[in-house]
């Protein structure tokens, strides 16, 4: 099951969005246009259904409904999210889930919650019980086991969403960062715990596959292993050719940023069949590695859907990326506009002529006043 369409109203940067999604989706646009906020829709829905989460906490963790509601929207308008699911691209939706969220007396409430199975609507809220007890509208049926039986597969889908934006320093110095972890651990603070908690046979398989990738991408690299130190703490250990003579080995706190980023990316691609959200996977990686990322994602994603944001010309120069896979985000006075690159008339002939997305579309993400940076003092 994949997300085949997303509809947003008054969500963060977006006053109104309605776009189809493919198995592989690339988000492009200038800084501050809302690429991370687009991805956060799916993290938000995950946070509603995960253990210890819920609608109220998901909103509070984002600073309240006023921080979620689009700045370009009129005050007090509902925030609305609708997600369509299909077995594969270009098929009719098997399921639809929609919520509207409003605020009264500083308390977020459901304006509505709706679920369709095929063309049959099976949930419509507020229902008669909600009208008798308004506090019921502070929770979704999606998050309640006793209420989501008919559409629990949707809750399970959202619960399994994985958001990856590994920050090497968070892996190297995880003990130095105090406080509770961010939901979903997108920055990799607990990455080594994820590795440690993975069944040994599966862990060894994934690390072997990652080792094969590192052998091709990291000069003089030889071997990657998982170990525990004398205190029982988990580590990744690497051996390279130029250390072999004296038997020297490195732990993850000595790995380069690029090596850690690549390990995290490959682990996430191998980890499960859930929706995977990637933010700028090209960061810290050599340009030649970045060029291979689209085909790498395609080969490893199997049945899972991957949505990634990027600014990289090298990544988008892959001519295997179709215009239907790319969403262009453009800031306007009425919020960020989201378009399929394949639907933009000026770009269509360029793609038909064989140009890559980088050549045909990336120029549209250029800040209009960027040339003036050369005069900055």
XYZ file of C-alpha atoms in Angstrom:
377
model
C 0.000 0.000 0.000
C 1.296 3.452 -0.929
C 0.072 7.016 -0.539
C -1.358 7.740 -3.992
C -2.593 11.286 -3.337
C -2.242 13.976 -0.681
C -4.636 16.889 -0.144
C -3.741 19.688 2.272
C -5.510 22.847 3.331
C -3.940 25.443 5.613
C -1.067 23.142 6.628
C 2.075 25.142 7.449
C 3.399 26.678 4.185
C 0.511 25.329 2.160
C -2.859 27.000 1.793
C -4.071 24.433 -0.720
C -2.371 21.340 -2.175
C -3.734 18.392 -4.150
C -1.148 16.208 -5.880
C -0.711 12.538 -6.826
C 2.322 10.669 -5.481
C 4.403 7.924 -7.064
C 6.421 5.090 -5.504
C 9.388 7.465 -5.578
C 8.874 11.213 -5.010
C 11.426 14.035 -5.242
C 10.651 17.394 -3.613
C 12.491 20.394 -5.065
C 12.264 24.083 -4.294
C 14.189 26.997 -2.753
C 15.070 27.232 0.926
C 12.132 27.876 3.263
C 9.508 26.841 0.701
C 8.194 23.991 2.886
C 9.873 20.767 1.781
C 10.419 19.649 5.382
C 6.891 20.742 6.281
C 5.495 18.659 3.428
C 7.307 15.609 4.815
C 6.087 16.473 8.310
C 2.480 15.747 7.300
C 3.335 12.054 7.385
C 5.360 12.356 10.597
C 2.393 14.167 12.165
C 0.032 11.328 11.278
C 2.582 8.832 12.632
C 2.785 10.774 15.895
C -0.998 10.589 16.276
C -1.031 6.776 16.251
C 2.255 5.851 17.914
C 2.419 4.662 21.516
C 2.473 7.627 23.897
C 1.308 9.940 21.116
C -2.136 11.098 20.083
C -3.643 14.114 18.345
C -3.091 16.529 21.225
C 0.555 15.584 21.734
C 1.303 15.667 17.996
C -0.032 19.239 17.910
C 1.707 20.307 21.136
C 5.050 18.929 19.951
C 4.771 21.297 16.996
C 4.044 24.342 19.135
C 0.263 24.310 18.956
C -2.286 24.601 16.175
C -1.303 28.208 15.432
C 2.167 26.978 14.411
C 0.687 24.306 12.153
C -1.923 26.509 10.484
C -0.661 28.225 7.337
C 0.368 31.853 7.809
C -1.375 32.637 4.524
C -4.683 31.223 5.803
C -7.329 33.328 7.478
C -7.368 32.999 11.284
C -9.441 30.156 12.729
C -9.694 28.235 9.464
C -9.454 24.468 9.874
C -6.242 22.624 9.139
C -7.186 19.773 6.796
C -5.304 16.648 5.709
C -6.592 13.950 3.355
C -4.548 10.905 2.340
C -5.467 8.397 -0.364
C -4.022 4.887 -0.405
C -3.704 2.431 -3.301
C -2.011 -0.888 -3.887
C 0.246 0.727 -6.480
C 0.699 3.798 -8.655
C -2.131 4.764 -11.056
C -4.686 2.514 -9.302
C -7.938 3.705 -7.771
C -7.757 4.498 -4.057
C -8.578 1.539 -1.814
C -8.721 3.715 1.282
C -9.032 7.401 2.152
C -8.412 9.041 5.502
C -9.227 12.689 6.244
C -9.167 14.955 9.278
C -9.949 18.581 9.890
C -8.627 20.285 13.025
C -9.950 23.461 14.617
C -9.321 25.314 17.857
C -11.787 26.544 20.441
C -10.770 28.189 23.733
C -7.125 27.215 23.095
C -8.065 23.552 22.752
C -7.629 21.717 19.428
C -10.664 19.692 18.374
C -11.547 17.553 15.399
C -13.679 19.497 12.962
C -14.198 16.136 11.268
C -12.709 12.686 10.803
C -13.651 10.592 7.768
C -12.652 7.209 6.396
C -13.574 5.570 3.103
C -13.047 1.940 2.124
C -13.197 2.004 -1.642
C -16.194 4.218 -2.432
C -17.999 3.426 0.828
C -17.635 5.909 3.686
C -17.289 3.949 6.926
C -16.480 6.746 9.415
C -18.108 10.181 9.654
C -17.377 12.341 12.649
C -18.711 14.166 14.559
C -21.186 11.345 15.168
C -24.066 11.195 17.639
C -21.778 10.185 20.518
C -19.413 13.088 19.774
C -22.314 15.516 19.935
C -23.212 14.224 23.405
C -19.618 14.452 24.662
C -17.494 17.075 22.909
C -14.293 15.908 24.631
C -14.381 12.866 22.368
C -13.374 15.231 19.581
C -10.007 15.858 21.238
C -8.991 12.370 20.041
C -9.082 10.658 16.672
C -10.576 7.231 16.112
C -7.348 6.551 14.237
C -5.370 6.489 17.498
C -7.877 4.340 19.435
C -7.638 0.545 19.239
C -11.273 0.142 20.257
C -12.402 2.475 17.446
C -10.085 1.776 14.477
C -10.700 -1.936 13.919
C -12.317 -1.380 10.509
C -9.358 0.669 9.260
C -6.489 -0.414 11.502
C -4.327 -1.033 8.452
C -4.212 2.755 7.981
C -3.118 3.274 11.591
C -0.441 0.612 11.164
C 0.753 2.261 7.954
C 1.190 5.629 9.643
C 2.782 4.069 12.734
C 5.519 2.526 10.604
C 6.512 5.757 8.788
C 10.295 6.248 8.982
C 11.871 9.724 8.802
C 15.632 9.771 8.201
C 17.878 12.838 8.383
C 20.830 11.391 10.250
C 23.149 13.989 11.809
C 26.621 12.437 12.298
C 27.280 14.351 15.524
C 24.129 12.861 17.067
C 25.484 9.368 16.418
C 29.023 10.113 17.614
C 28.028 11.947 20.767
C 24.546 10.635 21.552
C 25.203 10.683 25.315
C 25.997 14.391 25.199
C 22.486 15.318 24.084
C 20.179 15.409 27.086
C 16.401 15.399 27.133
C 13.871 13.168 25.456
C 14.369 12.083 21.869
C 12.425 13.671 19.033
C 9.584 11.466 17.855
C 10.793 8.994 15.272
C 14.441 9.855 16.000
C 15.003 11.449 12.560
C 18.458 12.778 13.460
C 19.880 9.407 14.464
C 20.553 9.954 18.164
C 19.401 6.393 18.854
C 20.645 4.906 15.588
C 22.982 2.457 17.311
C 20.120 1.323 19.563
C 18.060 0.557 16.450
C 20.933 -1.521 15.130
C 21.355 -3.289 18.489
C 17.647 -4.111 18.827
C 17.482 -5.685 15.382
C 17.407 -9.477 15.324
C 20.982 -10.739 14.938
C 20.443 -12.563 11.653
C 18.717 -9.553 10.087
C 21.293 -7.157 11.538
C 24.170 -9.166 10.104
C 22.474 -9.292 6.692
C 21.947 -5.526 6.599
C 25.471 -4.738 7.785
C 26.870 -7.080 5.136
C 24.887 -5.266 2.440
C 26.038 -1.902 3.806
C 29.624 -3.182 3.853
C 29.290 -4.039 0.151
C 28.164 -0.467 -0.514
C 30.990 1.047 1.515
C 33.536 -1.079 -0.351
C 32.431 0.711 -3.527
C 32.004 4.198 -2.065
C 34.730 4.655 0.593
C 38.380 4.364 -0.524
C 40.453 1.709 1.295
C 37.464 0.530 3.314
C 37.544 -3.203 4.132
C 35.066 -4.372 6.769
C 32.124 -3.195 8.906
C 31.084 -5.027 12.066
C 28.774 -4.553 15.044
C 30.340 -4.984 18.495
C 29.705 -4.222 22.163
C 32.371 -2.707 24.400
C 33.241 -3.893 27.914
C 30.355 -1.827 29.310
C 27.873 -3.409 26.924
C 27.472 -0.312 24.760
C 26.858 -0.890 21.046
C 29.303 0.296 18.392
C 29.978 0.032 14.686
C 33.573 -0.872 13.926
C 35.417 -0.385 10.638
C 38.705 -1.664 9.278
C 40.478 -0.053 6.345
C 43.438 -1.207 4.263
C 45.847 1.462 5.532
C 45.205 0.354 9.137
C 45.600 -3.382 8.510
C 49.325 -3.497 9.222
C 49.007 -2.424 12.857
C 45.518 -3.884 13.380
C 43.978 -0.467 14.094
C 40.184 -0.257 13.962
C 37.823 2.690 14.185
C 34.529 3.062 15.981
C 31.673 5.239 14.731
C 32.951 8.329 16.578
C 35.931 8.308 14.188
C 33.949 7.741 10.984
C 33.689 10.630 8.538
C 30.390 12.515 8.265
C 29.853 11.080 4.793
C 30.469 7.509 5.940
C 27.971 7.841 8.796
C 25.387 9.475 6.535
C 25.762 6.708 3.957
C 25.508 3.970 6.606
C 22.326 5.560 7.979
C 20.813 5.957 4.523
C 21.528 2.365 3.499
C 20.211 1.032 6.825
C 16.955 2.975 6.390
C 16.502 1.699 2.838
C 17.018 -1.878 4.027
C 15.071 -1.556 7.279
C 11.433 -2.169 6.363
C 8.694 -1.753 3.773
C 7.204 1.333 5.415
C 6.987 4.821 3.923
C 10.471 6.360 4.097
C 10.998 10.131 4.325
C 14.481 11.386 3.427
C 15.686 14.960 3.879
C 18.536 15.981 1.590
C 20.223 12.546 1.472
C 23.055 14.103 -0.549
C 24.491 15.963 2.455
C 28.169 15.143 3.226
C 28.382 12.719 0.292
C 30.787 12.867 -2.624
C 29.118 14.121 -5.821
C 29.767 10.819 -7.589
C 27.928 8.943 -4.830
C 25.072 11.433 -5.006
C 24.644 10.714 -8.722
C 23.945 7.086 -7.843
C 21.332 7.786 -5.157
C 18.202 7.755 -7.385
C 19.036 4.348 -8.868
C 20.097 3.109 -5.417
C 16.743 4.116 -3.957
C 14.966 2.479 -6.897
C 16.824 -0.815 -6.432
C 16.497 -0.991 -2.655
C 13.028 0.433 -2.067
C 11.322 -2.827 -3.181
C 7.661 -2.411 -2.242
C 8.138 0.689 -0.109
C 7.457 4.287 -1.029
C 10.235 6.873 -0.678
C 9.693 10.637 -0.541
C 12.853 12.733 -0.475
C 13.745 16.410 -0.568
C 16.827 17.623 -2.379
C 18.711 20.637 -3.722
C 21.268 18.520 -5.557
C 21.971 18.982 -9.260
C 23.983 15.748 -9.254
C 21.087 13.743 -7.803
C 18.518 15.221 -10.188
C 20.762 14.759 -13.223
C 19.737 11.090 -13.311
C 17.670 10.795 -16.500
C 15.764 7.884 -14.981
C 13.801 10.373 -12.860
C 10.455 11.076 -14.535
C 8.609 14.374 -14.341
C 5.700 12.563 -12.666
C 8.007 11.747 -9.753
C 9.012 15.352 -9.022
C 7.073 17.974 -7.081
C 8.153 21.596 -7.533
C 7.446 23.811 -4.509
C 7.200 27.532 -5.313
C 6.574 30.233 -2.672
C 3.774 32.682 -3.526
C 1.850 35.400 -1.697
C -0.852 32.812 -0.964
C 1.429 30.116 0.403
C 3.628 27.597 -1.347
C 2.325 26.193 -4.623
C 3.005 22.500 -5.325
C 3.065 21.244 -8.926
C 4.017 18.058 -10.699
C 6.979 18.961 -12.877
C 5.428 16.917 -15.692
C 2.377 19.222 -15.660
C 4.328 22.459 -16.227
C 3.948 23.406 -19.881
C 7.342 25.141 -20.173
C 9.141 22.069 -18.819
C 7.298 19.382 -20.809
C 9.171 19.909 -24.128
C 12.518 19.975 -22.313
C 11.853 16.584 -20.737
C 10.611 15.209 -24.043
C 13.872 16.373 -25.624
C 15.793 14.205 -23.144
C 16.911 16.778 -20.597
C 17.210 15.695 -16.984
C 15.156 17.191 -14.156
C 18.306 19.058 -13.097
C 18.576 20.775 -16.486
C 14.864 21.225 -17.130
C 13.456 22.183 -13.732
C 16.078 22.921 -11.077
C 16.596 26.466 -12.363
C 13.074 27.263 -11.192
C 14.168 26.812 -7.589
C 16.746 29.602 -7.910
C 16.099 32.517 -5.483
C 15.194 35.545 -7.642
C 17.736 37.869 -5.984
C 20.602 35.425 -5.556
C 22.941 37.370 -7.872
C 22.883 40.217 -5.358
C 24.713 37.992 -2.856
C 27.958 38.917 -4.604
C 27.474 42.492 -3.356
C 26.779 41.449 0.241
C 29.103 43.168 2.746
